XYZ file of C-alpha atoms in Angstrom:
393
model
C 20.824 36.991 4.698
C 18.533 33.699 3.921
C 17.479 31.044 5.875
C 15.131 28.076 4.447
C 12.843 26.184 6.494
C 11.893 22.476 5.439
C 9.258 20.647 7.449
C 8.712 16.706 5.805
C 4.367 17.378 6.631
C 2.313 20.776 5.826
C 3.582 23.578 7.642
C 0.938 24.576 9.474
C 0.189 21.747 11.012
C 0.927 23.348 14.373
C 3.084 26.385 14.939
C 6.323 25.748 14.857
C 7.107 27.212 11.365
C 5.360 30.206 12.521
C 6.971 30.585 15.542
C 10.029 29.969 14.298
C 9.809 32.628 11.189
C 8.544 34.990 13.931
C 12.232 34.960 15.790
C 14.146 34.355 12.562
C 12.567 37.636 10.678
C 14.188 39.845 13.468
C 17.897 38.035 11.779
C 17.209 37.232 8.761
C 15.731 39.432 5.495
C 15.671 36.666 3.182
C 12.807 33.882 4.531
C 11.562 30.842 2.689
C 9.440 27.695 3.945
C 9.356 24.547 2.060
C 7.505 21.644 3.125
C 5.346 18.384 2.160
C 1.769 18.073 1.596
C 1.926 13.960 1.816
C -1.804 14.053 3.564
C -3.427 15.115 0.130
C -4.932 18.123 1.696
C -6.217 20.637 -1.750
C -3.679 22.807 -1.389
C -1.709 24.674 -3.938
C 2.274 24.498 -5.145
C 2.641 28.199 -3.538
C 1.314 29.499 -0.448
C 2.207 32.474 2.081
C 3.082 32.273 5.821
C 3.202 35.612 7.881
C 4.250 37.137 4.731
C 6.682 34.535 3.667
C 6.480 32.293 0.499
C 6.153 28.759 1.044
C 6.671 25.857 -1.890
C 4.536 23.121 -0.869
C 5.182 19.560 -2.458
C 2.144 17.752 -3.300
C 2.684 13.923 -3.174
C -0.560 12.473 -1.522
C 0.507 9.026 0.686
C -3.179 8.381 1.517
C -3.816 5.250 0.149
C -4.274 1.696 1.297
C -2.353 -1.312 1.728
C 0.676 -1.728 -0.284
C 0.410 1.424 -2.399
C 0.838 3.232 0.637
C 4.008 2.085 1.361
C 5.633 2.005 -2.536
C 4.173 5.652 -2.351
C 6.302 6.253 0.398
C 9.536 5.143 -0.758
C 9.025 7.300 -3.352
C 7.349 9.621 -2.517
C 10.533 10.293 0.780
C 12.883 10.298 -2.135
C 11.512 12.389 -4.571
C 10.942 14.971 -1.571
C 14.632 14.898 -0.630
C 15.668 15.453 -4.286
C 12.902 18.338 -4.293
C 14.167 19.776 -1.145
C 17.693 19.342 -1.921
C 17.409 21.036 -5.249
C 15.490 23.994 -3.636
C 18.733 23.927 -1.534
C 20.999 24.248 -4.183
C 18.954 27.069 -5.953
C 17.870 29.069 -3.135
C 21.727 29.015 -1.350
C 20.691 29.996 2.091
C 23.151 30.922 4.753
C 21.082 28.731 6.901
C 18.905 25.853 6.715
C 16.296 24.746 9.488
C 14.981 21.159 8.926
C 12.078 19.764 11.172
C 12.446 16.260 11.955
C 14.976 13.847 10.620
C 12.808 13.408 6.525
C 13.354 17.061 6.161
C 17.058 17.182 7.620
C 18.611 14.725 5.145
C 18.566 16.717 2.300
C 19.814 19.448 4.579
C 23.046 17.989 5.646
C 23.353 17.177 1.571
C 23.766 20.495 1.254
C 25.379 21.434 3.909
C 28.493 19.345 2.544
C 27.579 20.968 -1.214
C 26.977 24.800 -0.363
C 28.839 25.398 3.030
C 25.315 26.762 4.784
C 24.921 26.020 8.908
C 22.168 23.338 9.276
C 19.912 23.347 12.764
C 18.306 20.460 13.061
C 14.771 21.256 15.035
C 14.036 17.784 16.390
C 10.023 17.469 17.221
C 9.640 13.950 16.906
C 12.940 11.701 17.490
C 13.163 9.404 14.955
C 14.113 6.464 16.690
C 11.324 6.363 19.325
C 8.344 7.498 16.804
C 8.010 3.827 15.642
C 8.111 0.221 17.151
C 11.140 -0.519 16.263
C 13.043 -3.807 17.386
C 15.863 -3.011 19.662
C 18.219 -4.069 17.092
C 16.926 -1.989 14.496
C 16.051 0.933 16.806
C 19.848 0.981 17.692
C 20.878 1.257 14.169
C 18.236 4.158 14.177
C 19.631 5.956 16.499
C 22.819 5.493 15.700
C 22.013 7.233 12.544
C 20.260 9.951 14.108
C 23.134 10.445 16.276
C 25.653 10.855 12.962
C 23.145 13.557 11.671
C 23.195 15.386 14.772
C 27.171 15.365 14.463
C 26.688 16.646 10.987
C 24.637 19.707 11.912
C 25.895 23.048 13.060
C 23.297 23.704 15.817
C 19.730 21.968 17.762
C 16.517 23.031 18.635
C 14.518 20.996 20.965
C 10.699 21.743 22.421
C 11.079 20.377 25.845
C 14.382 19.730 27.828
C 12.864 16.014 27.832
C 14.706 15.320 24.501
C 17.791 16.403 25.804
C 18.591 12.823 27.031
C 17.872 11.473 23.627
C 20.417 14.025 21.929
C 23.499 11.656 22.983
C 27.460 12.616 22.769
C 27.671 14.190 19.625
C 24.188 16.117 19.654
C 25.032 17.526 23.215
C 27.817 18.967 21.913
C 26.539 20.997 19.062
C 25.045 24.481 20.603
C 21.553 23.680 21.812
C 18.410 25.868 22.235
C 15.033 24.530 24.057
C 12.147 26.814 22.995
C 9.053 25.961 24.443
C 6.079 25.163 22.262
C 3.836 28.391 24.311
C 2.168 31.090 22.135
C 0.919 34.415 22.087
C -1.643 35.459 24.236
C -4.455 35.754 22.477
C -7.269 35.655 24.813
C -7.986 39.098 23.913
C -9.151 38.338 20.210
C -11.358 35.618 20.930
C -15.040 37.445 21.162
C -16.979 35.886 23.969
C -20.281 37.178 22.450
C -19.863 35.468 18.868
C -17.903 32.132 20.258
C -19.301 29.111 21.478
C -22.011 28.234 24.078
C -20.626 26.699 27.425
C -21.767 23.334 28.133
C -25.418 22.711 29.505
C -25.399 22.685 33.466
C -24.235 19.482 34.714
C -22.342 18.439 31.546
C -18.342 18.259 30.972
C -17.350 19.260 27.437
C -14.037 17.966 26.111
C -11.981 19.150 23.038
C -10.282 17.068 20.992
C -8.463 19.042 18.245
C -5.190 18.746 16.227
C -4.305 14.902 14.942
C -7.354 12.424 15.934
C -5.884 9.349 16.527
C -6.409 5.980 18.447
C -3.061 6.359 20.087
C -4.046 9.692 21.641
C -7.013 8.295 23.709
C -9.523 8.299 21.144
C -11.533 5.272 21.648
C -11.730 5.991 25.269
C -12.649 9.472 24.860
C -15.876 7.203 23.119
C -16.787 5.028 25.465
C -17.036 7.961 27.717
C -19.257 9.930 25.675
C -21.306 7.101 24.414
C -24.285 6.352 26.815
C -27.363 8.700 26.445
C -27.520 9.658 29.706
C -23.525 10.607 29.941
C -23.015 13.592 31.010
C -19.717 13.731 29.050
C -19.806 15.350 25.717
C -16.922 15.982 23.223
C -16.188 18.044 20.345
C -13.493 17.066 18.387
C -12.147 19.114 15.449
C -9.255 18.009 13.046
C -8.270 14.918 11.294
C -8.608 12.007 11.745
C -6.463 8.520 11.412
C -6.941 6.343 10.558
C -10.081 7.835 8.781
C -12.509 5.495 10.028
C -12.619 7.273 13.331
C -13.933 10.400 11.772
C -17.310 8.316 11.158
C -17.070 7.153 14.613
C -17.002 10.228 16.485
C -19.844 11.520 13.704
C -22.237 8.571 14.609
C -21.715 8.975 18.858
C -24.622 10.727 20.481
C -22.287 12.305 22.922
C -20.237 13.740 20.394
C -19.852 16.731 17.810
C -17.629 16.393 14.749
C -16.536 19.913 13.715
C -14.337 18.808 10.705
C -11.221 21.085 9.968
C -10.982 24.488 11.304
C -8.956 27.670 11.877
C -6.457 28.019 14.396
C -8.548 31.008 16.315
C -11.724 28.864 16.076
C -9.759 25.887 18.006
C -8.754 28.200 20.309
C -12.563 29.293 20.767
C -13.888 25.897 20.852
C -11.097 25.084 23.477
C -12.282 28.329 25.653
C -15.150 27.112 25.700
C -15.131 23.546 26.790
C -14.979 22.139 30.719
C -11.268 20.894 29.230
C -8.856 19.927 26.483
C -8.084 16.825 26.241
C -4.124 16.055 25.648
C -3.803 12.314 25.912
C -1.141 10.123 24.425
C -0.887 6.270 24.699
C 3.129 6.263 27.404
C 3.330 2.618 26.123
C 5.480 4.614 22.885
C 8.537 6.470 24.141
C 8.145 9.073 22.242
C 4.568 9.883 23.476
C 6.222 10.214 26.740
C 8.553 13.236 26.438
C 5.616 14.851 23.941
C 5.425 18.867 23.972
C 1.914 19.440 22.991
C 1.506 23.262 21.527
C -2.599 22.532 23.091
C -0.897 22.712 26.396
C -0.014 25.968 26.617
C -2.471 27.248 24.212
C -5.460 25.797 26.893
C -3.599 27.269 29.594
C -3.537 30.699 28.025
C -7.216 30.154 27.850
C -7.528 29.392 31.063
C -9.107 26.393 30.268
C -7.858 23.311 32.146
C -6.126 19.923 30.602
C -6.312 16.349 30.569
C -2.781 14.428 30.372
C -2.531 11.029 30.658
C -0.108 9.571 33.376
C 3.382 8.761 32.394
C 3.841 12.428 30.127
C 6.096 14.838 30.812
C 4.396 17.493 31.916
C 1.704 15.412 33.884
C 3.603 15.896 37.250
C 3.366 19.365 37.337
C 0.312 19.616 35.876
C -0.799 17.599 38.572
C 0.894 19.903 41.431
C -0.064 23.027 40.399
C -3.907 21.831 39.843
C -4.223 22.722 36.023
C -5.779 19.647 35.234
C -6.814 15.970 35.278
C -4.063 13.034 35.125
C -5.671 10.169 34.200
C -4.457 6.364 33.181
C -4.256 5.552 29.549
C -6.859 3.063 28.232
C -9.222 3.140 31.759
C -12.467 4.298 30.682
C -13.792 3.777 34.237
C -11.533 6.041 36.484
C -11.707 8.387 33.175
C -15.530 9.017 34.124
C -14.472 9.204 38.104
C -11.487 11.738 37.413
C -14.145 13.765 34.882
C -16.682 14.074 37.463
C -14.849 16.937 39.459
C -15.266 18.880 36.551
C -19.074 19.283 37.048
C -18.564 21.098 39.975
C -19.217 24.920 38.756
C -16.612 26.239 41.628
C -13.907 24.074 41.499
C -14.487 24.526 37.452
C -13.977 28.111 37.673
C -10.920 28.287 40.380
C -9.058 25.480 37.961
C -9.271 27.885 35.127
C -8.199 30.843 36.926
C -4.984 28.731 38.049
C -4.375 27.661 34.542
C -4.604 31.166 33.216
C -2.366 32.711 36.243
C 0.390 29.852 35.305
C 0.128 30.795 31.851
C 0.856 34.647 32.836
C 3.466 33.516 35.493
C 5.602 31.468 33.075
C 7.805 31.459 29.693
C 5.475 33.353 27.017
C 6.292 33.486 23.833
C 8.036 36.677 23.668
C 10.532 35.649 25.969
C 11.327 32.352 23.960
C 11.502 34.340 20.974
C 14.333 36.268 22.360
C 15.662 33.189 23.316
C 15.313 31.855 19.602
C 17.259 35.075 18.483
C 20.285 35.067 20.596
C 20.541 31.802 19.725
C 20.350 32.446 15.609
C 23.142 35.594 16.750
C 25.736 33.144 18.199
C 24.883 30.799 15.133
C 25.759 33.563 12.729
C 28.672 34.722 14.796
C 30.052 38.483 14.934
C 28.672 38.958 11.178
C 25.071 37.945 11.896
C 25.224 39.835 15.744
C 25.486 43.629 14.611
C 22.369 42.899 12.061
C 20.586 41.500 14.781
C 20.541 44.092 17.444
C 19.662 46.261 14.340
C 16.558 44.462 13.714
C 15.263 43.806 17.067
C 15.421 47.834 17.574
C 13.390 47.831 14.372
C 10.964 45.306 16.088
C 10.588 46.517 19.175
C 9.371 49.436 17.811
């Protein structure tokens, strides 16, 4: 039995693909990932996840002014002809598009082939940009059709649930967490990084740099000689601009691009992880950040910015700093308590024992399973409890 992924960016840009081939290889025998390398990154036509081939379409969109956006016309056209033919060729049973540039093509051939579409909704469409209200109803309301066209929903947080409407509420809906393995256990304290000097509060910054995730603030903070804020920041950047900025500020390191286990040491070893969107865009608001539960599994705490999802719970169960967007003052008051060695070290122990006390990823992966069973139907549920025997064991 098949199922294709499609994700309109590179696939590894977090773990989602991963996480979701990890549930789907327990139902499926027949896996393939397709996706879009539009950031220009060197990367080849073919590539391997967990075992599974992925076909990566190269069509760079890095470039200035004007060019940028012709390439983009074309360049979201030719990938829906790309991923549609792929479609057509490949003749799934099932087709799991992230975001609504990689579902298009998937409801295409839905009506074509007959195969179930799930439409994995990271980043709703309609509150990603600032849209007029006019245009952002016409948006949605287009959105809304697609969800009516797909066979089944996956959503990160049950903040998007709202945004699903009539139609999408009515499809059968799965909320899997964006949590992770714990891998605390294969990060070697004697070859990772140095803790901060005494007195100092390291942050990490990894993932997607940007402006509209605290960025310049994050600066300011760092920038005086005698601040006793220092940051290490690890990704890439945008607009690019910033990478020079963060390489010229004494108080910060630029690490470039790294490995997902060497974000996950940098992260274990900083005061905190910083996790700040701007809550003036909606979507921003209902984010589900995979560095969330990947710093509490390190036991390392967080920094959320007021007005997120998570930041209220965050906030009661002491696993972090909530701080307002864009206020580099009370950002150097609220980073202060983390210079306190004690309350440092009884912070991380919470975040670790909330990690340990909540959803893991095991248990979501079930989740994902049943959910892929009742998608299938009786057909799909006898090949299922097959395979998880074989993977339990």
């Amino acid at each position: 039995m098949k199922i294709l992924l499609i994700r309109s960016n590179p696939h590894d840009v977090n773990q989602a693909v991963p996480r979701t081939l990890e549930a789907a290889s327990a139902v499926f025998d027949d896996l393939r990932v397709i996706c879009w390398n539009h950031r220009g990154l060197p990367l080849g036509s073919r590539d391997q996840c967990n075992d599974v081939p992925v076909l990566r379409f190269n069509f760079s969109l890095r470039y200035p002014g004007w060019r940028r956006i012709v390439r983009a016309v074309i360049g979201i056209l030719w990938f829906q002809a790309w991923a549609l033919g792929h479609i057509l060729s490949y003749r799934p049973r099932v087709v799991q598009a992230f975001d609504f540039y990689a579902v298009l093509p998937a409801v295409l051939g839905r009506l074509l082939t007959g195969c179930k579409v799930v439409y994995d909704i990271r980043d709703p469409l309609a509150l990603s940009f600032a849209f007029s209200p006019v245009l952002r109803r016409i948006v949605y309301a287009v959105d809304w059709c697609i969800m009516g066209l797909s066979s089944a929903i996956v959503v990160p947080d049950e903040s998007r649930i709202d945004y699903l409407g009539r139609w999408g509420r009515r499809r059968p809906l799965v909320v899997v967490l964006n949590t992770c393995h714990d891998q605390l256990h294969r990060l070697d304290e004697t070859t990772g990084y140095e803790p901060p000097p005494p007195g100092k509060v390291r942050i990490a910054f990894l993932g997607y740099i940007a402006s509209s995730r605290g960025a310049d603030m994050l600066l300011a903070a760092c920038a005086g000689e005698d601040s006793f804020v220092e940051v290490w920041a690890a990704g890439s950047c945008s607009p690019a601009e910033l990478e020079e900025q963060f390489k010229r500020s004494p108080g910060a390191r630029w690490l470039g691009k790294c490995g997902w286990l060497d974000s996950l040491a940098i992260a274990r070893s900083s005061s905190a992880v910083w996790i700040v969107y701007d809550p003036s865009v909606e979507v921003n608001r209902m984010a589900a950040p995979n560095k969330l539960y990947e710093a509490l599994m390190l036991g390392t705490p967080v920094v959320l910015s007021e007005g997120m999802a998570q930041a209220h719970w965050v906030r009661r169960e002491g696993l972090g700093l909530v701080i307002r967007y864009n206020d580099p003052v009370r950002l150097i008051e609220a980073l202060t308590a983390l210079r306190d060695p004690q309350a440092l070290e009884q912070m991380r122990r919470r975040c670790r024992d909330y990690f340990l006390r909540h959803p893991t990823l095991e248990r979501e992966l079930k989740k994902y399973r049943r959910f892929y069973t009742r998608l299938l139907g009786a057909s799909g549920a006898k090949r299922t409890m097959m395979q998880e025997t074989t993977y339990r064991s």
